[in-house]
Short mmCIF file of C-alpha atoms (C1' of nucleotides) in Angstrom, two decimals:
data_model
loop_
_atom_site.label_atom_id
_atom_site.label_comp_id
_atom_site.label_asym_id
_atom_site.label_seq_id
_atom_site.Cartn_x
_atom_site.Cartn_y
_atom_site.Cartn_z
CA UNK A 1 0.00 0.00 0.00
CA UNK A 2 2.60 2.51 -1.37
CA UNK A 3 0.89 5.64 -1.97
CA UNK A 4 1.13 8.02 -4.59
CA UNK A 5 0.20 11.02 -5.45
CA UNK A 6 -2.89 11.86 -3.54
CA UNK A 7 -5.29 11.33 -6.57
CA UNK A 8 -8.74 10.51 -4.81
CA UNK A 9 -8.79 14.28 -2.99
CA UNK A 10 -8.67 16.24 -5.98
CA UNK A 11 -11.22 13.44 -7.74
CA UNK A 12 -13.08 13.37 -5.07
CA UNK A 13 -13.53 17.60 -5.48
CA UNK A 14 -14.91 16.75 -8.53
CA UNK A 15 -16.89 13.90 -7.59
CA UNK A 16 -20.19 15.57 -6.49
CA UNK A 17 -22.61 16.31 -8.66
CA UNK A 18 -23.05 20.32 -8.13
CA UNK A 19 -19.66 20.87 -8.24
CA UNK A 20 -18.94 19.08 -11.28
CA UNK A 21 -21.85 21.48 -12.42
CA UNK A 22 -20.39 24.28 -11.75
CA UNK A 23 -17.00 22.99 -12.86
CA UNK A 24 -18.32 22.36 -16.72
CA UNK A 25 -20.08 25.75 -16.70
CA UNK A 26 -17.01 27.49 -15.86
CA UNK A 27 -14.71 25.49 -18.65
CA UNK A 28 -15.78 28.30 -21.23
CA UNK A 29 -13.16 30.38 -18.91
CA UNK A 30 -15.66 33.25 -17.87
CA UNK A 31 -15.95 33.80 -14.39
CA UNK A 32 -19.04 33.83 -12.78
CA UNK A 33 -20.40 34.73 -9.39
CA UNK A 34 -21.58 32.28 -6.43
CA UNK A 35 -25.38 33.08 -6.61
CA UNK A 36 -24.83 32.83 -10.67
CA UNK A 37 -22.69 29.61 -9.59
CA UNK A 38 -24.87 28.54 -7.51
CA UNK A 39 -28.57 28.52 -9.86
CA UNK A 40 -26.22 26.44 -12.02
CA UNK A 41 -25.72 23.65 -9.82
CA UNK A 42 -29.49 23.52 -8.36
CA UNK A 43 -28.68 24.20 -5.05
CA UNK A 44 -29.43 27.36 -2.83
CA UNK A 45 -25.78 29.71 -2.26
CA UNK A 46 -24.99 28.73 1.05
CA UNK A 47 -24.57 24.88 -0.26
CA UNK A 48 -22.62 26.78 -3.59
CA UNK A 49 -20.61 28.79 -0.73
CA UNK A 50 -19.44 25.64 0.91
CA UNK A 51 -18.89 23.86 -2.56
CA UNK A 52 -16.82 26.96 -3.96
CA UNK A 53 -14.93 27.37 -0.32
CA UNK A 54 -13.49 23.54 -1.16
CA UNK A 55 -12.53 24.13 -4.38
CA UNK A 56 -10.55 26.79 -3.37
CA UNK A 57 -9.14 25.33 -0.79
CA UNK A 58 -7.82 22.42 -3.49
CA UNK A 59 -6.68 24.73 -5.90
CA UNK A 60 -9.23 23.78 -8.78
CA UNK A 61 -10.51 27.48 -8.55
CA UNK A 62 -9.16 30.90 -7.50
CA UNK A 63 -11.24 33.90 -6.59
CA UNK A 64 -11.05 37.18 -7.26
CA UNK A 65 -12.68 39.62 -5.18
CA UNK A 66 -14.39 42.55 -6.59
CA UNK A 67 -16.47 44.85 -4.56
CA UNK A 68 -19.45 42.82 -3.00
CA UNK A 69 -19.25 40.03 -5.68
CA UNK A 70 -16.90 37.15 -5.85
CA UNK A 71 -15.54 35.88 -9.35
CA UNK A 72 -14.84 32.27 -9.27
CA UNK A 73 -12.77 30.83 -12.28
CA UNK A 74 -10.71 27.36 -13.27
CA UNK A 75 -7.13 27.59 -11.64
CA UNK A 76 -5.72 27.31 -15.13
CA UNK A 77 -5.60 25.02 -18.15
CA UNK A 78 -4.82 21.85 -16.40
CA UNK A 79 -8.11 22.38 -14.91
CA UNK A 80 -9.43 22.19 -18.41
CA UNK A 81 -7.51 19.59 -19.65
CA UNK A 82 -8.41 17.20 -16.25
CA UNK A 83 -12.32 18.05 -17.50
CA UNK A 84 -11.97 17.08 -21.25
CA UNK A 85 -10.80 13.68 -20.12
CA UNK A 86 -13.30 13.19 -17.67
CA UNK A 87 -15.44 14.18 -20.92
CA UNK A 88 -14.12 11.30 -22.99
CA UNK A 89 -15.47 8.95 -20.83
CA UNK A 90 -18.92 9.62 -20.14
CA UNK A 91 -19.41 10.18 -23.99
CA UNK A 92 -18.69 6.49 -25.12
CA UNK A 93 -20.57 5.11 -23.33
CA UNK A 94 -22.87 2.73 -26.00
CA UNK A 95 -22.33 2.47 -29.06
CA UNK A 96 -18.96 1.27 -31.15
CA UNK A 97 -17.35 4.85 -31.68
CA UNK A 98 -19.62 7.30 -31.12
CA UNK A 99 -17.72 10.09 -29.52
CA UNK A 100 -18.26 13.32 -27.41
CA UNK A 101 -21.54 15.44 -27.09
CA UNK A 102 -24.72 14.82 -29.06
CA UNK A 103 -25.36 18.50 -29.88
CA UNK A 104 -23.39 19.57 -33.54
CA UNK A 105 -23.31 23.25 -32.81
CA UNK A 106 -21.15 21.97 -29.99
CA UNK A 107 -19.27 19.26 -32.08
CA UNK A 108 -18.23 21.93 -34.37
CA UNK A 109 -17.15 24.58 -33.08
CA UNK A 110 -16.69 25.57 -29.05
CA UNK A 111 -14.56 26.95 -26.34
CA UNK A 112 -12.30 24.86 -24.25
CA UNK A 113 -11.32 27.39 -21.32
CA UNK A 114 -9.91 30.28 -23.54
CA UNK A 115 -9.46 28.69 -26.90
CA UNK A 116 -10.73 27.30 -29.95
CA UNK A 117 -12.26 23.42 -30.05
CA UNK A 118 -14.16 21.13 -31.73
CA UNK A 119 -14.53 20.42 -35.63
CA UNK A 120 -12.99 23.56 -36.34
CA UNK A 121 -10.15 23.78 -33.57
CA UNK A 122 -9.06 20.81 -34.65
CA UNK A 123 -9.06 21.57 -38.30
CA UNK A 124 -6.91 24.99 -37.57
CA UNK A 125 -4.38 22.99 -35.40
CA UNK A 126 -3.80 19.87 -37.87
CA UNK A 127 -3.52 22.80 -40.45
CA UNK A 128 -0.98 24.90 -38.99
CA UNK A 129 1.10 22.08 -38.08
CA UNK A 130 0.58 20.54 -41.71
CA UNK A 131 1.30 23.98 -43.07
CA UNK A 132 3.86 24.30 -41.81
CA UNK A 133 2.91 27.72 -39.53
CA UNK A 134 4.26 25.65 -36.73
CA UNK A 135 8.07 23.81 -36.28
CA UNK A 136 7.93 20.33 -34.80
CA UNK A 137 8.41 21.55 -31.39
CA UNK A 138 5.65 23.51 -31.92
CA UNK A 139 6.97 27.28 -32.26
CA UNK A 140 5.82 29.38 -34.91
CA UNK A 141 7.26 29.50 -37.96
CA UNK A 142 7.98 32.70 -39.96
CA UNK A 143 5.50 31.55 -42.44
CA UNK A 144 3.45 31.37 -39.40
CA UNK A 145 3.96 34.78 -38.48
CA UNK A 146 3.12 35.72 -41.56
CA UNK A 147 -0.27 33.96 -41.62
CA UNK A 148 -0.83 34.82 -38.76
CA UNK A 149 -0.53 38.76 -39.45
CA UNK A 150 -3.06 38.38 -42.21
CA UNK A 151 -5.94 38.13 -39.34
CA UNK A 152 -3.78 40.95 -37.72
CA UNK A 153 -2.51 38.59 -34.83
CA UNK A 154 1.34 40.41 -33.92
CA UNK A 155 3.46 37.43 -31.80
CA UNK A 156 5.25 40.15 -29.97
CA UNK A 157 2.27 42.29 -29.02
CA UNK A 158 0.94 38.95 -26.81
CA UNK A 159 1.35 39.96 -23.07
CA UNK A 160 4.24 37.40 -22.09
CA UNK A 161 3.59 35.06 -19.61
CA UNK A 162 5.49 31.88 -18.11
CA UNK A 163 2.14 29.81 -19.76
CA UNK A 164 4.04 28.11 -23.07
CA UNK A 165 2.96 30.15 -26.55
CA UNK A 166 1.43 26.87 -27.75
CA UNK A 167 0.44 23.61 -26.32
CA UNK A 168 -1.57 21.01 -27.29
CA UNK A 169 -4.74 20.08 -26.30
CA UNK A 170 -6.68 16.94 -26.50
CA UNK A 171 -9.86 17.43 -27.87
CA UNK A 172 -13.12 15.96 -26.43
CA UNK A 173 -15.18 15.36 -29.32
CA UNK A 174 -12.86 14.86 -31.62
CA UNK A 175 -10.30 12.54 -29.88
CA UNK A 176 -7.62 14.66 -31.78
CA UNK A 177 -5.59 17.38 -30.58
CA UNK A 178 -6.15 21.30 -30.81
CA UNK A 179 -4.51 24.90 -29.99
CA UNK A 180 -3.85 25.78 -26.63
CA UNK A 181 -1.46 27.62 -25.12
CA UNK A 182 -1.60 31.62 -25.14
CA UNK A 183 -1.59 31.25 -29.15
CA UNK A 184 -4.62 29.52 -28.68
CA UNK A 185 -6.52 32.13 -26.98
CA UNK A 186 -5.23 35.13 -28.57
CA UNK A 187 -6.36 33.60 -31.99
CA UNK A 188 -10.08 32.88 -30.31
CA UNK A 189 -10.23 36.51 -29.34
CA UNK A 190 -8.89 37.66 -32.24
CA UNK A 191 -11.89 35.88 -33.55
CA UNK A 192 -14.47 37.29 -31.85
CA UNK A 193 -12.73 40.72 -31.92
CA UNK A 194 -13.25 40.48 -35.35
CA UNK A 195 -16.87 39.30 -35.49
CA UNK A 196 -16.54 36.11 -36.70
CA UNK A 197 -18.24 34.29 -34.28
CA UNK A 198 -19.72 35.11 -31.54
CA UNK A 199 -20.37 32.74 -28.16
CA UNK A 200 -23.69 31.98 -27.19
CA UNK A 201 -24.88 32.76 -24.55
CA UNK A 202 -24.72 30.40 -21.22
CA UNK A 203 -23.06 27.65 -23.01
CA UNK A 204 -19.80 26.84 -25.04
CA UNK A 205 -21.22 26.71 -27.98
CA UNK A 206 -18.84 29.20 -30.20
CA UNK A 207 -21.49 30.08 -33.78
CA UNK A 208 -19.48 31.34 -36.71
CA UNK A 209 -21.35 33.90 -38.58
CA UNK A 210 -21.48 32.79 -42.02
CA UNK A 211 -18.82 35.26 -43.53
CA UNK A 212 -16.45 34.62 -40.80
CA UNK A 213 -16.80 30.94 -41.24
CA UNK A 214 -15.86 31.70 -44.98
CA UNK A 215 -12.79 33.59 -44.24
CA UNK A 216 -11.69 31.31 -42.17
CA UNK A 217 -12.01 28.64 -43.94
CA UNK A 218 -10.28 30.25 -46.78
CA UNK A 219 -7.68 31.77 -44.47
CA UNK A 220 -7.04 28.05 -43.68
CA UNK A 221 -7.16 28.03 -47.68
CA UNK B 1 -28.94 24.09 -14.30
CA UNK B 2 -27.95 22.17 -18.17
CA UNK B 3 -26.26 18.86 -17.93
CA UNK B 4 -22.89 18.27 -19.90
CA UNK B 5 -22.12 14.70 -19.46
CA UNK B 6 -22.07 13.41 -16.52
CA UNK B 7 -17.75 14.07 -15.09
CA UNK B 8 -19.39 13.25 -11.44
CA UNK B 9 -19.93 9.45 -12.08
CA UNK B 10 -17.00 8.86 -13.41
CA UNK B 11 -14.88 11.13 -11.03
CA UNK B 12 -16.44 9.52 -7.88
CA UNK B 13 -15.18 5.99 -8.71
CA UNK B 14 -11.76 7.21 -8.72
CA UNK B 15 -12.42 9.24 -5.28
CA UNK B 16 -11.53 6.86 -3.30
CA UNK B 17 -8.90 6.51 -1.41
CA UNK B 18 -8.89 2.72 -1.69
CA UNK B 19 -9.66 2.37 -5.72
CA UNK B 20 -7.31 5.09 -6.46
CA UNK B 21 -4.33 3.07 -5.26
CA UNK B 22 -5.62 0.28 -7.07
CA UNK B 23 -5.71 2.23 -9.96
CA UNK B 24 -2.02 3.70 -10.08
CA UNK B 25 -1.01 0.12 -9.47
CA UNK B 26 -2.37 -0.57 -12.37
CA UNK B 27 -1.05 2.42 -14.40
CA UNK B 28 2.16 0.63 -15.44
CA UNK B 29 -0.35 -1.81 -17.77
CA UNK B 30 -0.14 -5.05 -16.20
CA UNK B 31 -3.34 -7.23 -15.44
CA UNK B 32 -3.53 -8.28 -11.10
CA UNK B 33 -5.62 -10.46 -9.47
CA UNK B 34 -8.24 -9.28 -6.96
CA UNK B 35 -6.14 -10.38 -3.74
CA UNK B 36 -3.06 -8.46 -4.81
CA UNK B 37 -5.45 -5.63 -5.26
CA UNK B 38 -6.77 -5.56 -2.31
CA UNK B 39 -3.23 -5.91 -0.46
CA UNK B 40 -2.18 -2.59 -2.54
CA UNK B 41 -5.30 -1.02 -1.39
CA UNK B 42 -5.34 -1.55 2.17
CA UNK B 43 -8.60 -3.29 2.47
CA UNK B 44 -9.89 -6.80 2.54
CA UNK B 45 -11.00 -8.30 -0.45
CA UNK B 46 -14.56 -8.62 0.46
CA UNK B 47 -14.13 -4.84 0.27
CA UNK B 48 -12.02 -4.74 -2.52
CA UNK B 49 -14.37 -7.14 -4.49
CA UNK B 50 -17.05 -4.05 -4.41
CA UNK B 51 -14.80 -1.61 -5.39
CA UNK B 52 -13.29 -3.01 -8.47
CA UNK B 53 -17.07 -4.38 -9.72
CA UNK B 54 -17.89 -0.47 -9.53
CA UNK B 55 -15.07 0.14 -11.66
CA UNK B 56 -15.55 -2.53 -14.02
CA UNK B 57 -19.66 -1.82 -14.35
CA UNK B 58 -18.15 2.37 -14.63
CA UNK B 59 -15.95 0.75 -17.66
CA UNK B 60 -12.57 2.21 -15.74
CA UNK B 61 -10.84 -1.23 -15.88
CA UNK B 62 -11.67 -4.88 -17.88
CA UNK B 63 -11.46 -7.97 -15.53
CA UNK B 64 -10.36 -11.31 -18.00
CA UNK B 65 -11.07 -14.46 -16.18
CA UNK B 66 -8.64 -17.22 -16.04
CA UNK B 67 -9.22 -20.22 -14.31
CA UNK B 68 -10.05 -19.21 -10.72
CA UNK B 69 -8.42 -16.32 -11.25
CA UNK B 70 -9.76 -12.84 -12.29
CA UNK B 71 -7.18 -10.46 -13.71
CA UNK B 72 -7.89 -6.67 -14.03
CA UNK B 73 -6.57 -4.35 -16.22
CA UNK B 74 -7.33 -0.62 -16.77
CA UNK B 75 -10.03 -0.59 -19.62
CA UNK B 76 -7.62 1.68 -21.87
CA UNK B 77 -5.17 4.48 -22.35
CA UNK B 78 -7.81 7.04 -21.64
CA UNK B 79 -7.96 5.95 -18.29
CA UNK B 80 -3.90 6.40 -17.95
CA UNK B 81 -4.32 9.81 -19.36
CA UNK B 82 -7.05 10.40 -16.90
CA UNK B 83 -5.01 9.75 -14.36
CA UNK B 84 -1.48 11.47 -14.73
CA UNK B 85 -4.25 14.62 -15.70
CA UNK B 86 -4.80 13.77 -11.96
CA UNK B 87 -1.20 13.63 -10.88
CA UNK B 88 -0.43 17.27 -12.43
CA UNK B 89 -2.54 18.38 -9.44
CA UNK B 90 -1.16 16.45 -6.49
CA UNK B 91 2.19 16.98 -7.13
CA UNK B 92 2.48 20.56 -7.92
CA UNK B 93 0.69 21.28 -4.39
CA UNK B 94 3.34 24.00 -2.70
CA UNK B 95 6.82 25.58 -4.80
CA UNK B 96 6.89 27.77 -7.49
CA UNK B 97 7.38 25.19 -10.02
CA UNK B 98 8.44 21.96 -8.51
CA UNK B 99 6.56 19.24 -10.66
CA UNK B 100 5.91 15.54 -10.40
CA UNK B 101 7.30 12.76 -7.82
CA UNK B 102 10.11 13.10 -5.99
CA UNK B 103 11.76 9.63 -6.73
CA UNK B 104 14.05 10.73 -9.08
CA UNK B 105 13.99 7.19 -10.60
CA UNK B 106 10.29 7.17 -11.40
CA UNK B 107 11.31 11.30 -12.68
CA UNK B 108 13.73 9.55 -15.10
CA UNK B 109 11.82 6.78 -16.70
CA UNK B 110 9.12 4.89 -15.72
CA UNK B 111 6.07 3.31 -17.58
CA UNK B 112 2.45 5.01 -18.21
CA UNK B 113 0.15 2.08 -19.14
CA UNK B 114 1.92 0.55 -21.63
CA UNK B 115 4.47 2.96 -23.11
CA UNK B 116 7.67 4.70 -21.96
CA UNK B 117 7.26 8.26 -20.38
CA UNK B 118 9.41 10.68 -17.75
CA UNK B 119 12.56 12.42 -18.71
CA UNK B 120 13.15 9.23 -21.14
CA UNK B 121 10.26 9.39 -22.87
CA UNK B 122 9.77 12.88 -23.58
CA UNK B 123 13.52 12.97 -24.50
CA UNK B 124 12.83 10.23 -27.13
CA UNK B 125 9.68 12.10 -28.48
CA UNK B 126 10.98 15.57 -28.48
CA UNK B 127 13.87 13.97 -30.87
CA UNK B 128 11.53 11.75 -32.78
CA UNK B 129 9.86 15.18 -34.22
CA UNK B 130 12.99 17.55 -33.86
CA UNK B 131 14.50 15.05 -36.18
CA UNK B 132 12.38 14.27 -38.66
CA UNK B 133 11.22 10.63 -37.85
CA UNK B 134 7.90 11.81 -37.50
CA UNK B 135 5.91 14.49 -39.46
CA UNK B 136 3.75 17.27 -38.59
CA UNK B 137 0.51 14.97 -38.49
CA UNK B 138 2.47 12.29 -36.75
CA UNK B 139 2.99 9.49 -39.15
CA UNK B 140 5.81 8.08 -39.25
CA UNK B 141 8.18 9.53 -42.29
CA UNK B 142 10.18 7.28 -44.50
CA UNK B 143 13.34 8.53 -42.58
CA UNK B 144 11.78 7.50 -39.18
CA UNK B 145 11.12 3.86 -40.65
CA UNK B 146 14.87 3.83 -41.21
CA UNK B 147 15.67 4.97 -37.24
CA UNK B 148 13.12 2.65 -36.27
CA UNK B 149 14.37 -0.34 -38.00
CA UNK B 150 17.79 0.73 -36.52
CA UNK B 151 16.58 -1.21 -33.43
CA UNK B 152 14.37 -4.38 -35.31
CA UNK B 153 11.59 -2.56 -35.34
CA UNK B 154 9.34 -2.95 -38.71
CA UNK B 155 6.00 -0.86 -38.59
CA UNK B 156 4.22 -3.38 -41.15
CA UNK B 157 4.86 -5.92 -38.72
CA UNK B 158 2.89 -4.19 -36.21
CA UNK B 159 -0.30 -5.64 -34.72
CA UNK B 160 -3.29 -3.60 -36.55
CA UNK B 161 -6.21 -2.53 -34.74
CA UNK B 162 -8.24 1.07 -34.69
CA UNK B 163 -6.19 2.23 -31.70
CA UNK B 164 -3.67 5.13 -33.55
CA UNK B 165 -0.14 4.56 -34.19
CA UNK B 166 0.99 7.44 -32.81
CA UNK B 167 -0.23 9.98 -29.90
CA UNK B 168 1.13 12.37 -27.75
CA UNK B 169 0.71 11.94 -24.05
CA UNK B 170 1.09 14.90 -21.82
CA UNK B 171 3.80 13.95 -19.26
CA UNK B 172 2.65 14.05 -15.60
CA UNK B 173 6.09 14.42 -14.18
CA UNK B 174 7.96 16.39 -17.05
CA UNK B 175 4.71 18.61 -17.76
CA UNK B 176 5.37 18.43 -21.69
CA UNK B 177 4.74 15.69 -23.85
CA UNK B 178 5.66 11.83 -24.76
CA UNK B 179 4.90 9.35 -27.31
CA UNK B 180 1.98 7.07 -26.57
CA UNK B 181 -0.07 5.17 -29.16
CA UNK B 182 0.64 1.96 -31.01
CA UNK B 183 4.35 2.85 -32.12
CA UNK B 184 4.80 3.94 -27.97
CA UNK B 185 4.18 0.61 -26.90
CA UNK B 186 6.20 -0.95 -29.60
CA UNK B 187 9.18 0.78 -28.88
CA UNK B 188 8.98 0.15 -25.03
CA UNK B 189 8.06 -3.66 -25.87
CA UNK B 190 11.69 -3.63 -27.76
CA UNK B 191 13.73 -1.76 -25.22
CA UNK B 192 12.77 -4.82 -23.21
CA UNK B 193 12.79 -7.45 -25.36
CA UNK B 194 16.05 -5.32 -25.78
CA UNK B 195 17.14 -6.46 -22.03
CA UNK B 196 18.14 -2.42 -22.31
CA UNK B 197 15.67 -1.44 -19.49
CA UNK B 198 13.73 -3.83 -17.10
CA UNK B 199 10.73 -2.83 -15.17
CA UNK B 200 11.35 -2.76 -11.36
CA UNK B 201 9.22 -5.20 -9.23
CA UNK B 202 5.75 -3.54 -7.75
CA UNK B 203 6.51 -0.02 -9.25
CA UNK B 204 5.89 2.10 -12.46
CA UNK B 205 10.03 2.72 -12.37
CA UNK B 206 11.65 1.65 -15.84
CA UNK B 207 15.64 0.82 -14.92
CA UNK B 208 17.82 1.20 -18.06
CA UNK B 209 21.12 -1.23 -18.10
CA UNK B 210 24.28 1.12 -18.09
CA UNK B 211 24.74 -0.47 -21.75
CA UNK B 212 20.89 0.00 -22.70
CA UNK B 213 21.19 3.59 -21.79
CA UNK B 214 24.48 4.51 -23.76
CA UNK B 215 22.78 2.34 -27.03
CA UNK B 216 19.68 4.51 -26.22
CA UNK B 217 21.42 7.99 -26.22
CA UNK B 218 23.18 7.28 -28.91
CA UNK B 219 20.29 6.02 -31.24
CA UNK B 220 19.02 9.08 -30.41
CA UNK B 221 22.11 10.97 -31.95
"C1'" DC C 1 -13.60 -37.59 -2.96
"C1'" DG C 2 -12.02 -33.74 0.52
"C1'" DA C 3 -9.11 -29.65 1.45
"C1'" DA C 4 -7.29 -25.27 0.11
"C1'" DT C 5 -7.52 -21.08 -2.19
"C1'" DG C 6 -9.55 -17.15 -5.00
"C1'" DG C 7 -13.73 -14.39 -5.18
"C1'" DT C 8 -18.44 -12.91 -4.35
"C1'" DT C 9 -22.77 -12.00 -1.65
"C1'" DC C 10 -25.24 -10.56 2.43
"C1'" DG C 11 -26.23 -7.96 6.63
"C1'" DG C 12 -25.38 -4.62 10.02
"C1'" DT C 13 -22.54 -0.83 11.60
"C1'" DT C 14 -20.46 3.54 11.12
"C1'" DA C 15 -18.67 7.84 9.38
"C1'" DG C 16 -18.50 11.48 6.31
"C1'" DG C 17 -20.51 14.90 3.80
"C1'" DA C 18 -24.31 17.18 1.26
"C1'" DT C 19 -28.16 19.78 2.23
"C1'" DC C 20 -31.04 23.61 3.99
"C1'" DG C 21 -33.04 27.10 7.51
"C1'" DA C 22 -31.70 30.75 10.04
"C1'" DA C 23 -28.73 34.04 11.70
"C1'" DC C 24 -24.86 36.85 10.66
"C1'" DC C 25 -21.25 39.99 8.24
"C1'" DA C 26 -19.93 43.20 4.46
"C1'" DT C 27 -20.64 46.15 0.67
"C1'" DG C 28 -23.11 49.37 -2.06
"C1'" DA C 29 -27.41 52.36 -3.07
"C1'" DG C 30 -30.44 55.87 -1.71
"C1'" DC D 1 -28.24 56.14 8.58
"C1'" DT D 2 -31.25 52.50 6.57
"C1'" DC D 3 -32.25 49.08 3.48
"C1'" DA D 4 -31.24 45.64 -0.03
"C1'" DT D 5 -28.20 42.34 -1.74
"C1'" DG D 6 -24.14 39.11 -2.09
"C1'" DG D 7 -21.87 35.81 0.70
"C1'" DT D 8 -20.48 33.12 4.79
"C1'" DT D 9 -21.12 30.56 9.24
"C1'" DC D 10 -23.60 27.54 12.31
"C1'" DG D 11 -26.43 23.76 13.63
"C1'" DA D 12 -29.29 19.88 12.76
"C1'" DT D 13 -30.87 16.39 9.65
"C1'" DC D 14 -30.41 12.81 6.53
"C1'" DC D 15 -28.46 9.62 3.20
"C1'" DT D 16 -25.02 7.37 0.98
"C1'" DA D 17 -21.29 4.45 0.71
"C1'" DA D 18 -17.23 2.25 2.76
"C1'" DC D 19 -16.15 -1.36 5.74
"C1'" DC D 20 -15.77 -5.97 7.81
"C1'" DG D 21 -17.44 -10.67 9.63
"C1'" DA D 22 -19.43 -14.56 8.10
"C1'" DA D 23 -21.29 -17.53 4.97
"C1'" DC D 24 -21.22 -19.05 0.36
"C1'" DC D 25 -19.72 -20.45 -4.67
"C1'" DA D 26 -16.07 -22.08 -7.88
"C1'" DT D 27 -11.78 -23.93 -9.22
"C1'" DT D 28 -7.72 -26.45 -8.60
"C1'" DC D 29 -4.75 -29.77 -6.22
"C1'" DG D 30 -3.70 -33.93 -3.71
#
DNA sequence: CGAATGGTTCGGTTAGGATCGAACCATGAG
DNA sequence: CTCATGGTTCGATCCTAACCGAACCATTCG
């Protein structure tokens, strides 16, 4: 009875139904209040207050205080990427190889924390990489850079961080990988800077208009 | 209060103290008998009997009967990937930035379900791209046939089945990523077939031979 | 055929934790 | 200041699930 890593106490924070609830809504990397929290999860705020006070505690959250209201978000994209897999599970559950969520807005196109997945993540990462915008080791290219300055993206304007530039994500639905990593984001809101799609509202579903699904697709050519 | 699928189910059977121990024991891909499970656990095996039925009916692990024997074996790499997305958590708890276990052994090179991972294994997969032996989309170029055969390994000769030849696998302890999938189980199959690295008794730690580890750096260049 | 060993089922006990009502503290609005 | 609102703390209840002893089933070995 060796022990390891102490695996059941973080599982265990996930464990319970409400918080798992809350957990999923927050994976589109907004940060919401308790009471919003909370409504979410079906239970009444001082239940959310002890819920949220754990998570905390484990480091699956941080709070950020702002007047009378406190913001609850994921600790970071590990938090994310511990979600996705729990994902993969409950989604094949029947048949042969039927994978991820039933819903195709959500299939095709959503946000994972802060950046692009689904259909269309996917697409834009196996592109890049087969385009040659990234390097093997995954840094960008100067053909990247230059791609990448036709949506008006500028590597050196990013705000620098200690997060890596680009990582790789597995992807829920898809079973393939896609962008993370501050790349990752800055392209999403570079995307919805731009007007190409738009999130919907109280869910993860990310909806292309139909002229920035165009341009993207040709940008991907 | 929307449903996503349902993380809580799935999260709860590994939430306990008793089946999570079980399950890391089981990380390293071999198949054990109920009894030794229940040793590794810390509980009888009345007790350990319930547990591991809740994780075969939860499809976390297969159980293959053999004789009077009933072996059990985590139901895939998903579940292996599930878990080190675990272990990021635990073992980044207080520093700045110290990550994964403190046995510098298991740091090194150790096995995650069935293929090589730790300082090893991302090594080998960092080189396997930086080099050329693998393209963008991860198949396997014609150059990386010729590395591979280097060591009697012959992809045609490969068992087929749908699971993909080639996968990265974010590493728990290194934080970046290895090579999992078909060709990752391969290669760690031949390193000991190899007699270049053995598996330690009762532990996930990979030891490479003083000769195994020179070949090995030097196959790598 | 027993006897031994691996595993499961059943019943009763116990502990942990999720839940809510109610009271309480803090901030902001009027 | 007073009131409304967001959030936490406290106490009591209730339910689930982990646990083990004991009995039971199945396989192998002598």
């Amino acid at each position: 009875m060796r022990e390891g890593p102490d695996i059941a106490r973080i599982a265990a924070l996930v464990a319970d139904p409400a918080r798992s609830a809350m957990l999923i809504a927050l994976m589109d990397g907004r940060a919401l209040t308790a009471t919003e929290l909370a409504g979410l999860g079906g239970i009444t705020k001082q239940t959310a207050s002890s819920h949220l006070a754990k998570l905390v505690e484990g480091e699956v959250l941080v709070v950020e205080a702002q007047g009378r209201h406190r913001y609850f978000r994921l600790a970071g994209p590990h938090v994310a990427s511990l979600l996705e897999a729990l994902m993969v599970f409950s989604s094949d559950a029947a048949p042969p190889l039927r994978t991820g969520p039933r819903d195709p807005a959500l299939r095709k196109a959503r946000i994972c924390y802060d950046h692009l997945a689904g259909e269309m993540g996917v697409r834009l990462f196996e592109r890049m990489q087969a385009d040659h915008w990234l390097a093997d080791d995954l840094t960008v290219t100067t053909r990247g850079r230059e791609k990448l300055a036709e949506i008006g993206l500028d590597l050196e304007k990013l705000p620098s961080s200690n997060r890596p530039l680009c990582r790789a994500c597995l992807d829920w639905s898809q079973r393939r990988q896609h962008l993370a990593g501050r790349l990752g984001k800055a392209i999403l809101d570079q995307l919805l800077a731009r007007s190409w799609a738009r999130r919907l509202p109280a869910s993860r579903v990310l909806s292309f208009t139909p002229e920035g699904e165009r341009i993207f697709n040709g940008w991907l050519r």
